Amino acid sequence: MASIISQCSLDVLRQAAENLKTGGLVAFPTETVYGIGADAENSEAITRMYAVKGRPADHPVIVHIADLDAVDYWAKEIPDYAIALMRDFWPGPMTLLLQRTDKAQDFVTGNQEIVGLRMPAHTLALNLLGEFKKLGGNGVAAPSANRYGAVSPTTAEAVSAELKDYLEPRDQILDGGPSLVGVESTIIDCTKDNPSILRPGAVTAEMIEESTGIIVVEPDDKKVRVSGSHKQHYAPQAKVYVDGAAKSGEGLIAMSDIETPSGAVRLSAPRSIEEYARTLYSALRGGDKEGLGVIHIVPPQGEGLAVAIRDRINRAASLG
Ligand code: TXA
Ligand code: MG
């Protein structure tokens, strides 16, 4: 059990930072999805965070940082194009994989030589990370605040629904409103001559090429483990079909110009790609809440953020 704190004053954030520093877990909002945070240098706290998620212990976890000072603490041999990406997209929905320093221990990197870093664009997250830094902390390890394989939470209530049975009374859930992006950060491998995208997100290939002046290549190292790359992930309880053939009593998620078949339950009708991303996970949760056995999803067309949405839809349907 852990309570939701909805009025996150600076005092609350200070206390949450203190909690992290002494081994507590703090779920916090980001612009992508909510994360469940632990001190990235505290192996016991991270072990408990993995248990709360029900996630295998050898998975790497993203280290969230307050500012650019922390980059050199965690990473080395940083290519120029990664610096350009940090300049253009941090704070923001982007995670960079870089060569680790010895500060990034195996329990954070999943025994790999690379570390994942992200500076989130959410006032509460940045202030929490800033307060944590004042206490001598260097980064907060945070995966999405859901049980392993389940849909990422985009509200504090969804975090509570996922994890309340596993959290301890000392742990905290900070409420920062619904996440504005709604799908997880773009993960970019920056350990090669050219960047490659391991998980699509709101920072798109076109944006990366524009920022860095070099081309994005396909990942060649299939050994890099990205847990979101498991076939079934981001999955609700309901069975997901990638089509619009919703029958009576089944759920439908599709752009607003697509009509709801008679008797089907419309779970979301976004009018833009951004709204599609922002509402996808809450719509999947909504279907589960209503006890629907089947959800049909018509994926959005086009490039950019639509690529990330289709990726998550395919995984929710185990087609990834
Ligand atoms: O938007 C996000 O990235 C959210 C918010 C909370 O920041 N976090 C998130 O974390 O989605 P998670 O753990 O659910 O997904 C992060 C992915 C995982 O698939 C993990 O395997 C990969 O990033 N990852 C993290 N560090 C890595 C590393 N050192 N090497 C390879 N993959 C890494
Ligand atoms: Mg996740």
Short mmCIF file of C-alpha atoms and ligand atoms in Angstrom, two decimals:
data_model
loop_
_atom_site.label_atom_id
_atom_site.label_comp_id
_atom_site.label_asym_id
_atom_site.label_seq_id
_atom_site.Cartn_x
_atom_site.Cartn_y
_atom_site.Cartn_z
CA MET A 1 0.00 0.00 0.00
CA ALA A 2 1.19 3.53 -0.69
CA SER A 3 -0.91 6.66 -0.77
CA ILE A 4 -1.35 9.01 -3.72
CA ILE A 5 -0.13 12.51 -2.96
CA SER A 6 -2.06 14.96 -5.10
CA GLN A 7 -0.78 18.30 -3.81
CA CYS A 8 2.93 18.05 -4.59
CA SER A 9 4.35 21.16 -2.95
CA LEU A 10 8.10 21.68 -2.78
CA ASP A 11 7.97 20.29 0.77
CA VAL A 12 6.39 17.11 -0.50
CA LEU A 13 9.03 16.79 -3.23
CA ARG A 14 11.81 17.33 -0.69
CA GLN A 15 10.37 14.62 1.48
CA ALA A 16 9.98 12.29 -1.50
CA ALA A 17 13.62 12.92 -2.46
CA GLU A 18 14.61 12.09 1.12
CA ASN A 19 12.54 8.92 0.87
CA LEU A 20 14.37 7.91 -2.33
CA LYS A 21 17.72 8.67 -0.71
CA THR A 22 16.94 6.35 2.19
CA GLY A 23 15.77 3.45 0.03
CA GLY A 24 12.08 4.17 -0.53
CA LEU A 25 10.27 3.86 -3.83
CA VAL A 26 8.55 6.91 -5.33
CA ALA A 27 6.25 6.73 -8.34
CA PHE A 28 6.33 10.00 -10.24
CA PRO A 29 4.78 11.55 -13.34
CA THR A 30 6.70 12.18 -16.54
CA GLU A 31 5.48 13.55 -19.86
CA THR A 32 5.54 10.02 -21.37
CA VAL A 33 4.19 7.68 -18.68
CA TYR A 34 4.51 7.39 -14.88
CA GLY A 35 7.70 5.78 -13.54
CA ILE A 36 8.42 3.88 -10.32
CA GLY A 37 11.66 5.36 -9.04
CA ALA A 38 14.50 4.12 -6.85
CA ASP A 39 17.95 5.53 -6.10
CA ALA A 40 20.02 4.34 -9.08
CA GLU A 41 22.93 3.59 -6.74
CA ASN A 42 20.99 1.60 -4.16
CA SER A 43 20.90 -2.06 -5.15
CA GLU A 44 18.47 -3.02 -2.38
CA ALA A 45 15.96 -0.38 -3.42
CA ILE A 46 16.28 -1.44 -7.05
CA THR A 47 15.83 -5.10 -6.14
CA ARG A 48 12.60 -4.19 -4.36
CA MET A 49 11.48 -2.03 -7.27
CA TYR A 50 11.92 -5.03 -9.58
CA ALA A 51 9.93 -7.21 -7.19
CA VAL A 52 7.13 -4.62 -7.08
CA LYS A 53 6.99 -4.70 -10.88
CA GLY A 54 7.37 -8.47 -11.05
CA ARG A 55 10.15 -7.89 -13.57
CA PRO A 56 13.13 -10.20 -14.17
CA ALA A 57 16.15 -8.92 -12.23
CA ASP A 58 18.56 -8.85 -15.16
CA HIS A 59 16.69 -6.17 -17.08
CA PRO A 60 18.28 -2.74 -17.50
CA VAL A 61 16.47 0.34 -16.22
CA ILE A 62 16.61 3.97 -17.36
CA VAL A 63 18.45 6.43 -15.09
CA HIS A 64 16.56 9.73 -14.85
CA ILE A 65 18.70 12.81 -14.35
CA ALA A 66 18.02 16.41 -13.35
CA ASP A 67 20.58 18.15 -15.55
CA LEU A 68 23.48 17.71 -17.93
CA ASP A 69 26.04 17.57 -15.09
CA ALA A 70 24.90 14.04 -14.40
CA VAL A 71 25.68 12.79 -17.92
CA ASP A 72 29.44 12.53 -17.35
CA TYR A 73 28.86 10.82 -14.03
CA TRP A 74 27.02 7.93 -15.68
CA ALA A 75 28.38 7.85 -19.23
CA LYS A 76 31.63 8.22 -21.17
CA GLU A 77 32.80 8.38 -24.79
CA ILE A 78 29.76 10.44 -25.66
CA PRO A 79 29.54 11.07 -29.42
CA ASP A 80 28.90 14.59 -30.74
CA TYR A 81 25.57 13.54 -32.19
CA ALA A 82 24.38 12.51 -28.71
CA ILE A 83 25.28 15.98 -27.41
CA ALA A 84 23.18 17.48 -30.23
CA LEU A 85 20.25 15.26 -29.24
CA MET A 86 20.53 16.26 -25.57
CA ARG A 87 20.62 19.92 -26.57
CA ASP A 88 17.57 19.64 -28.81
CA PHE A 89 15.33 17.16 -27.00
CA TRP A 90 16.12 17.23 -23.27
CA PRO A 91 14.22 17.62 -21.11
CA GLY A 92 11.94 15.45 -23.20
CA PRO A 93 10.67 12.03 -24.29
CA MET A 94 14.05 10.59 -25.27
CA THR A 95 16.38 8.02 -23.68
CA LEU A 96 19.99 7.79 -24.83
CA LEU A 97 22.01 4.58 -24.51
CA LEU A 98 25.68 5.43 -23.89
CA GLN A 99 28.88 3.70 -22.76
CA ARG A 100 28.66 3.43 -18.98
CA THR A 101 31.16 4.64 -16.40
CA ASP A 102 31.79 2.39 -13.39
CA LYS A 103 29.13 4.39 -11.54
CA ALA A 104 26.44 2.62 -13.57
CA GLN A 105 26.46 -0.72 -11.87
CA ASP A 106 25.27 -4.06 -13.22
CA PHE A 107 21.97 -3.85 -11.33
CA VAL A 108 21.10 -0.74 -13.38
CA THR A 109 22.50 -1.77 -16.77
CA GLY A 110 21.41 -5.41 -16.69
CA ASN A 111 25.09 -6.44 -16.81
CA GLN A 112 25.64 -4.52 -20.05
CA GLU A 113 28.35 -1.97 -20.78
CA ILE A 114 25.75 0.64 -21.68
CA VAL A 115 23.56 2.86 -19.56
CA GLY A 116 20.24 4.46 -20.48
CA LEU A 117 19.81 8.15 -19.52
CA ARG A 118 16.79 10.41 -19.70
CA MET A 119 15.92 13.91 -18.53
CA PRO A 120 12.11 13.99 -18.38
CA ALA A 121 10.05 17.07 -19.28
CA HIS A 122 7.71 17.29 -16.32
CA THR A 123 7.96 19.95 -13.64
CA LEU A 124 7.35 17.55 -10.75
CA ALA A 125 9.84 15.01 -12.08
CA LEU A 126 12.54 17.63 -12.67
CA ASN A 127 12.05 19.18 -9.24
CA LEU A 128 12.06 15.78 -7.56
CA LEU A 129 15.31 14.93 -9.38
CA GLY A 130 16.72 18.34 -8.41
CA GLU A 131 15.88 17.83 -4.73
CA PHE A 132 17.36 14.33 -4.91
CA LYS A 133 20.55 15.84 -6.30
CA LYS A 134 20.73 18.33 -3.41
CA LEU A 135 20.81 15.32 -1.08
CA GLY A 136 23.77 13.89 -2.97
CA GLY A 137 21.79 11.63 -5.31
CA ASN A 138 22.99 11.20 -8.88
CA GLY A 139 20.04 9.66 -10.65
CA VAL A 140 16.74 7.89 -10.20
CA ALA A 141 16.28 4.51 -11.84
CA ALA A 142 12.69 4.29 -13.06
CA PRO A 143 10.88 1.86 -15.30
CA SER A 144 7.25 2.45 -16.20
CA ALA A 145 5.12 1.99 -13.06
CA ASN A 146 3.18 -1.09 -14.20
CA ARG A 147 3.42 -4.80 -13.52
CA TYR A 148 5.73 -6.55 -15.97
CA GLY A 149 4.19 -6.86 -19.44
CA ALA A 150 1.14 -4.74 -18.59
CA VAL A 151 0.02 -1.38 -19.94
CA SER A 152 2.09 1.61 -18.76
CA PRO A 153 0.22 4.00 -16.45
CA THR A 154 -0.48 7.56 -17.56
CA THR A 155 -2.19 8.67 -14.33
CA ALA A 156 -1.49 8.31 -10.59
CA GLU A 157 -4.70 6.27 -10.23
CA ALA A 158 -3.44 3.81 -12.83
CA VAL A 159 -0.14 3.48 -10.93
CA SER A 160 -2.05 2.74 -7.77
CA ALA A 161 -4.24 0.16 -9.54
CA GLU A 162 -1.12 -1.59 -10.90
CA LEU A 163 1.17 -1.52 -7.88
CA LYS A 164 -0.71 -0.80 -4.65
CA ASP A 165 -0.71 -4.43 -3.56
CA TYR A 166 3.08 -4.57 -3.82
CA LEU A 167 4.21 -1.20 -2.48
CA GLU A 168 5.06 -0.59 1.18
CA PRO A 169 3.46 2.14 3.32
CA ARG A 170 6.64 4.23 3.12
CA ASP A 171 6.51 4.29 -0.70
CA GLN A 172 4.81 7.20 -2.41
CA ILE A 173 2.83 7.91 -5.56
CA LEU A 174 3.09 11.53 -6.71
CA ASP A 175 0.16 12.77 -8.76
CA GLY A 176 1.13 15.14 -11.56
CA GLY A 177 -1.95 14.80 -13.74
CA PRO A 178 -2.29 12.75 -16.91
CA SER A 179 0.92 12.28 -18.95
CA LEU A 180 0.92 14.61 -21.95
CA VAL A 181 2.68 12.36 -24.49
CA GLY A 182 1.23 9.02 -23.40
CA VAL A 183 3.73 6.59 -24.96
CA GLU A 184 7.17 5.79 -23.59
CA SER A 185 10.32 7.65 -24.60
CA THR A 186 12.20 7.04 -27.83
CA ILE A 187 15.22 4.85 -27.00
CA ILE A 188 18.25 5.75 -29.11
CA ASP A 189 21.43 3.67 -29.18
CA CYS A 190 24.29 6.20 -29.18
CA THR A 191 27.14 3.73 -28.88
CA LYS A 192 27.80 3.42 -32.63
CA ASP A 193 28.89 5.80 -35.40
CA ASN A 194 25.23 6.42 -36.25
CA PRO A 195 22.20 6.53 -33.97
CA SER A 196 19.58 3.81 -34.16
CA ILE A 197 16.12 3.64 -32.63
CA LEU A 198 15.46 0.68 -30.34
CA ARG A 199 11.99 1.84 -29.29
CA PRO A 200 10.06 4.45 -31.30
CA GLY A 201 8.53 7.40 -29.45
CA ALA A 202 7.69 11.07 -29.78
CA VAL A 203 11.24 11.94 -30.86
CA THR A 204 11.15 10.54 -34.38
CA ALA A 205 13.82 9.42 -36.86
CA GLU A 206 13.24 12.59 -38.91
CA MET A 207 13.75 14.76 -35.83
CA ILE A 208 16.95 12.90 -34.94
CA GLU A 209 18.37 13.31 -38.45
CA GLU A 210 17.43 16.98 -38.50
CA SER A 211 19.11 17.55 -35.12
CA THR A 212 22.30 15.56 -35.73
CA GLY A 213 22.80 15.93 -39.47
CA ILE A 214 23.52 12.20 -39.75
CA ILE A 215 21.31 9.34 -40.75
CA VAL A 216 19.55 6.98 -38.39
CA VAL A 217 20.42 3.35 -39.11
CA GLU A 218 18.64 0.10 -38.27
CA PRO A 219 19.91 -1.44 -35.01
CA ASP A 220 22.47 -4.11 -35.89
CA ASP A 221 22.96 -5.48 -32.41
CA LYS A 222 19.90 -7.56 -31.67
CA LYS A 223 21.53 -8.55 -28.41
CA VAL A 224 20.75 -5.22 -26.76
CA ARG A 225 17.91 -6.07 -24.46
CA VAL A 226 14.98 -3.71 -24.47
CA SER A 227 12.20 -5.18 -22.39
CA GLY A 228 9.57 -3.39 -24.44
CA SER A 229 10.88 -5.46 -27.32
CA HIS A 230 9.44 -8.66 -25.91
CA LYS A 231 6.71 -9.89 -28.18
CA GLN A 232 3.88 -9.35 -25.75
CA HIS A 233 4.09 -6.11 -23.84
CA TYR A 234 1.92 -3.11 -23.11
CA ALA A 235 -0.92 -5.64 -23.04
CA PRO A 236 -4.30 -5.28 -21.33
CA GLN A 237 -6.27 -8.24 -19.94
CA ALA A 238 -8.58 -8.12 -22.95
CA LYS A 239 -7.62 -9.84 -26.18
CA VAL A 240 -6.51 -7.21 -28.70
CA TYR A 241 -7.23 -7.39 -32.44
CA VAL A 242 -5.73 -4.93 -34.89
CA ASP A 243 -8.83 -4.23 -36.96
CA GLY A 244 -12.11 -2.32 -36.69
CA ALA A 245 -14.41 -5.34 -36.66
CA ALA A 246 -15.80 -4.76 -33.16
CA LYS A 247 -18.97 -6.72 -32.52
CA SER A 248 -21.60 -5.91 -29.94
CA GLY A 249 -20.08 -5.82 -26.46
CA GLU A 250 -16.51 -5.52 -27.77
CA GLY A 251 -14.31 -2.45 -27.43
CA LEU A 252 -13.11 -0.15 -30.20
CA ILE A 253 -10.22 2.31 -30.31
CA ALA A 254 -9.91 4.30 -33.55
CA MET A 255 -9.58 7.83 -34.91
CA SER A 256 -12.74 9.88 -34.55
CA ASP A 257 -13.67 9.67 -38.24
CA ILE A 258 -14.16 5.90 -37.94
CA GLU A 259 -17.66 4.97 -36.87
CA THR A 260 -18.51 2.66 -33.98
CA PRO A 261 -20.27 -0.55 -35.15
CA SER A 262 -23.63 -0.92 -33.49
CA GLY A 263 -23.42 -2.27 -29.94
CA ALA A 264 -19.61 -1.92 -29.74
CA VAL A 265 -18.11 0.06 -26.84
CA ARG A 266 -16.14 3.08 -28.03
CA LEU A 267 -13.07 3.39 -25.76
CA SER A 268 -11.51 6.38 -27.49
CA ALA A 269 -12.03 8.51 -30.58
CA PRO A 270 -8.96 10.75 -30.90
CA ARG A 271 -9.00 13.61 -33.41
CA SER A 272 -5.22 13.80 -33.84
CA ILE A 273 -2.18 11.54 -33.65
CA GLU A 274 -1.07 13.32 -30.47
CA GLU A 275 -4.44 12.69 -28.86
CA TYR A 276 -4.26 9.07 -30.00
CA ALA A 277 -0.95 8.60 -28.17
CA ARG A 278 -2.15 10.46 -25.09
CA THR A 279 -5.32 8.38 -24.71
CA LEU A 280 -4.26 4.91 -25.93
CA TYR A 281 -3.22 3.42 -22.58
CA SER A 282 -6.14 4.88 -20.62
CA ALA A 283 -8.47 3.52 -23.31
CA LEU A 284 -6.96 0.02 -22.94
CA ARG A 285 -7.34 0.29 -19.18
CA GLY A 286 -10.89 1.52 -19.63
CA GLY A 287 -11.69 -1.65 -21.58
CA ASP A 288 -10.35 -3.80 -18.76
CA LYS A 289 -12.28 -1.79 -16.19
CA GLU A 290 -15.48 -2.43 -18.10
CA GLY A 291 -14.60 -6.11 -18.20
CA LEU A 292 -14.49 -6.30 -22.00
CA GLY A 293 -13.02 -9.56 -23.26
CA VAL A 294 -12.03 -8.18 -26.65
CA ILE A 295 -10.72 -4.80 -27.84
CA HIS A 296 -10.34 -3.92 -31.52
CA ILE A 297 -7.90 -1.18 -32.48
CA VAL A 298 -7.59 0.60 -35.81
CA PRO A 299 -4.02 1.91 -35.87
CA PRO A 300 -3.31 5.46 -37.03
CA GLN A 301 -1.76 6.00 -40.47
CA GLY A 302 1.35 7.99 -41.23
CA GLU A 303 4.86 8.59 -39.94
CA GLY A 304 6.21 10.37 -36.87
CA LEU A 305 4.42 9.59 -33.61
CA ALA A 306 2.09 7.19 -35.48
CA VAL A 307 5.05 4.78 -35.80
CA ALA A 308 5.35 4.58 -32.00
CA ILE A 309 1.60 4.10 -31.59
CA ARG A 310 1.52 1.24 -34.12
CA ASP A 311 4.50 -0.36 -32.36
CA ARG A 312 2.64 -0.38 -29.02
CA ILE A 313 -0.61 -1.57 -30.60
CA ASN A 314 1.17 -4.49 -32.27
CA ARG A 315 2.78 -5.48 -28.99
CA ALA A 316 -0.50 -5.20 -27.11
CA ALA A 317 -1.87 -7.63 -29.71
CA SER A 318 1.28 -9.81 -29.48
CA LEU A 319 2.10 -9.12 -33.11
CA GLY A 320 5.28 -7.21 -32.30
O1 TXA B 1 9.24 7.01 -21.15
C1 TXA B 1 9.95 6.21 -20.55
O2 TXA B 1 11.03 5.79 -21.01
C2 TXA B 1 9.44 5.70 -19.21
C3 TXA B 1 9.46 6.84 -18.20
C4 TXA B 1 9.09 6.42 -16.81
O3 TXA B 1 10.71 7.47 -18.21
N1 TXA B 1 10.25 4.60 -18.75
C5 TXA B 1 10.19 3.39 -19.32
O4 TXA B 1 10.99 2.45 -18.68
O5 TXA B 1 9.49 3.13 -20.29
P1 TXA B 1 10.85 0.89 -18.96
O6 TXA B 1 11.84 0.24 -18.04
O7 TXA B 1 9.46 0.47 -18.81
O8 TXA B 1 11.35 0.75 -20.41
C6 TXA B 1 12.67 1.17 -20.68
C7 TXA B 1 13.35 0.33 -21.68
C8 TXA B 1 13.41 -1.11 -21.23
O9 TXA B 1 12.90 -1.88 -22.28
C9 TXA B 1 14.88 -1.37 -21.01
O10 TXA B 1 15.22 -2.67 -21.40
C10 TXA B 1 15.54 -0.31 -21.87
O11 TXA B 1 14.69 0.78 -21.81
N2 TXA B 1 16.84 0.07 -21.31
C11 TXA B 1 17.08 0.79 -20.21
N3 TXA B 1 18.40 0.85 -19.96
C12 TXA B 1 19.00 0.14 -20.94
C13 TXA B 1 20.34 -0.23 -21.20
N4 TXA B 1 21.33 0.15 -20.42
N5 TXA B 1 20.58 -0.99 -22.28
C14 TXA B 1 19.57 -1.41 -23.08
N6 TXA B 1 18.27 -1.12 -22.86
C15 TXA B 1 18.00 -0.35 -21.81
MG MG B 2 7.80 -0.46 -19.28
#
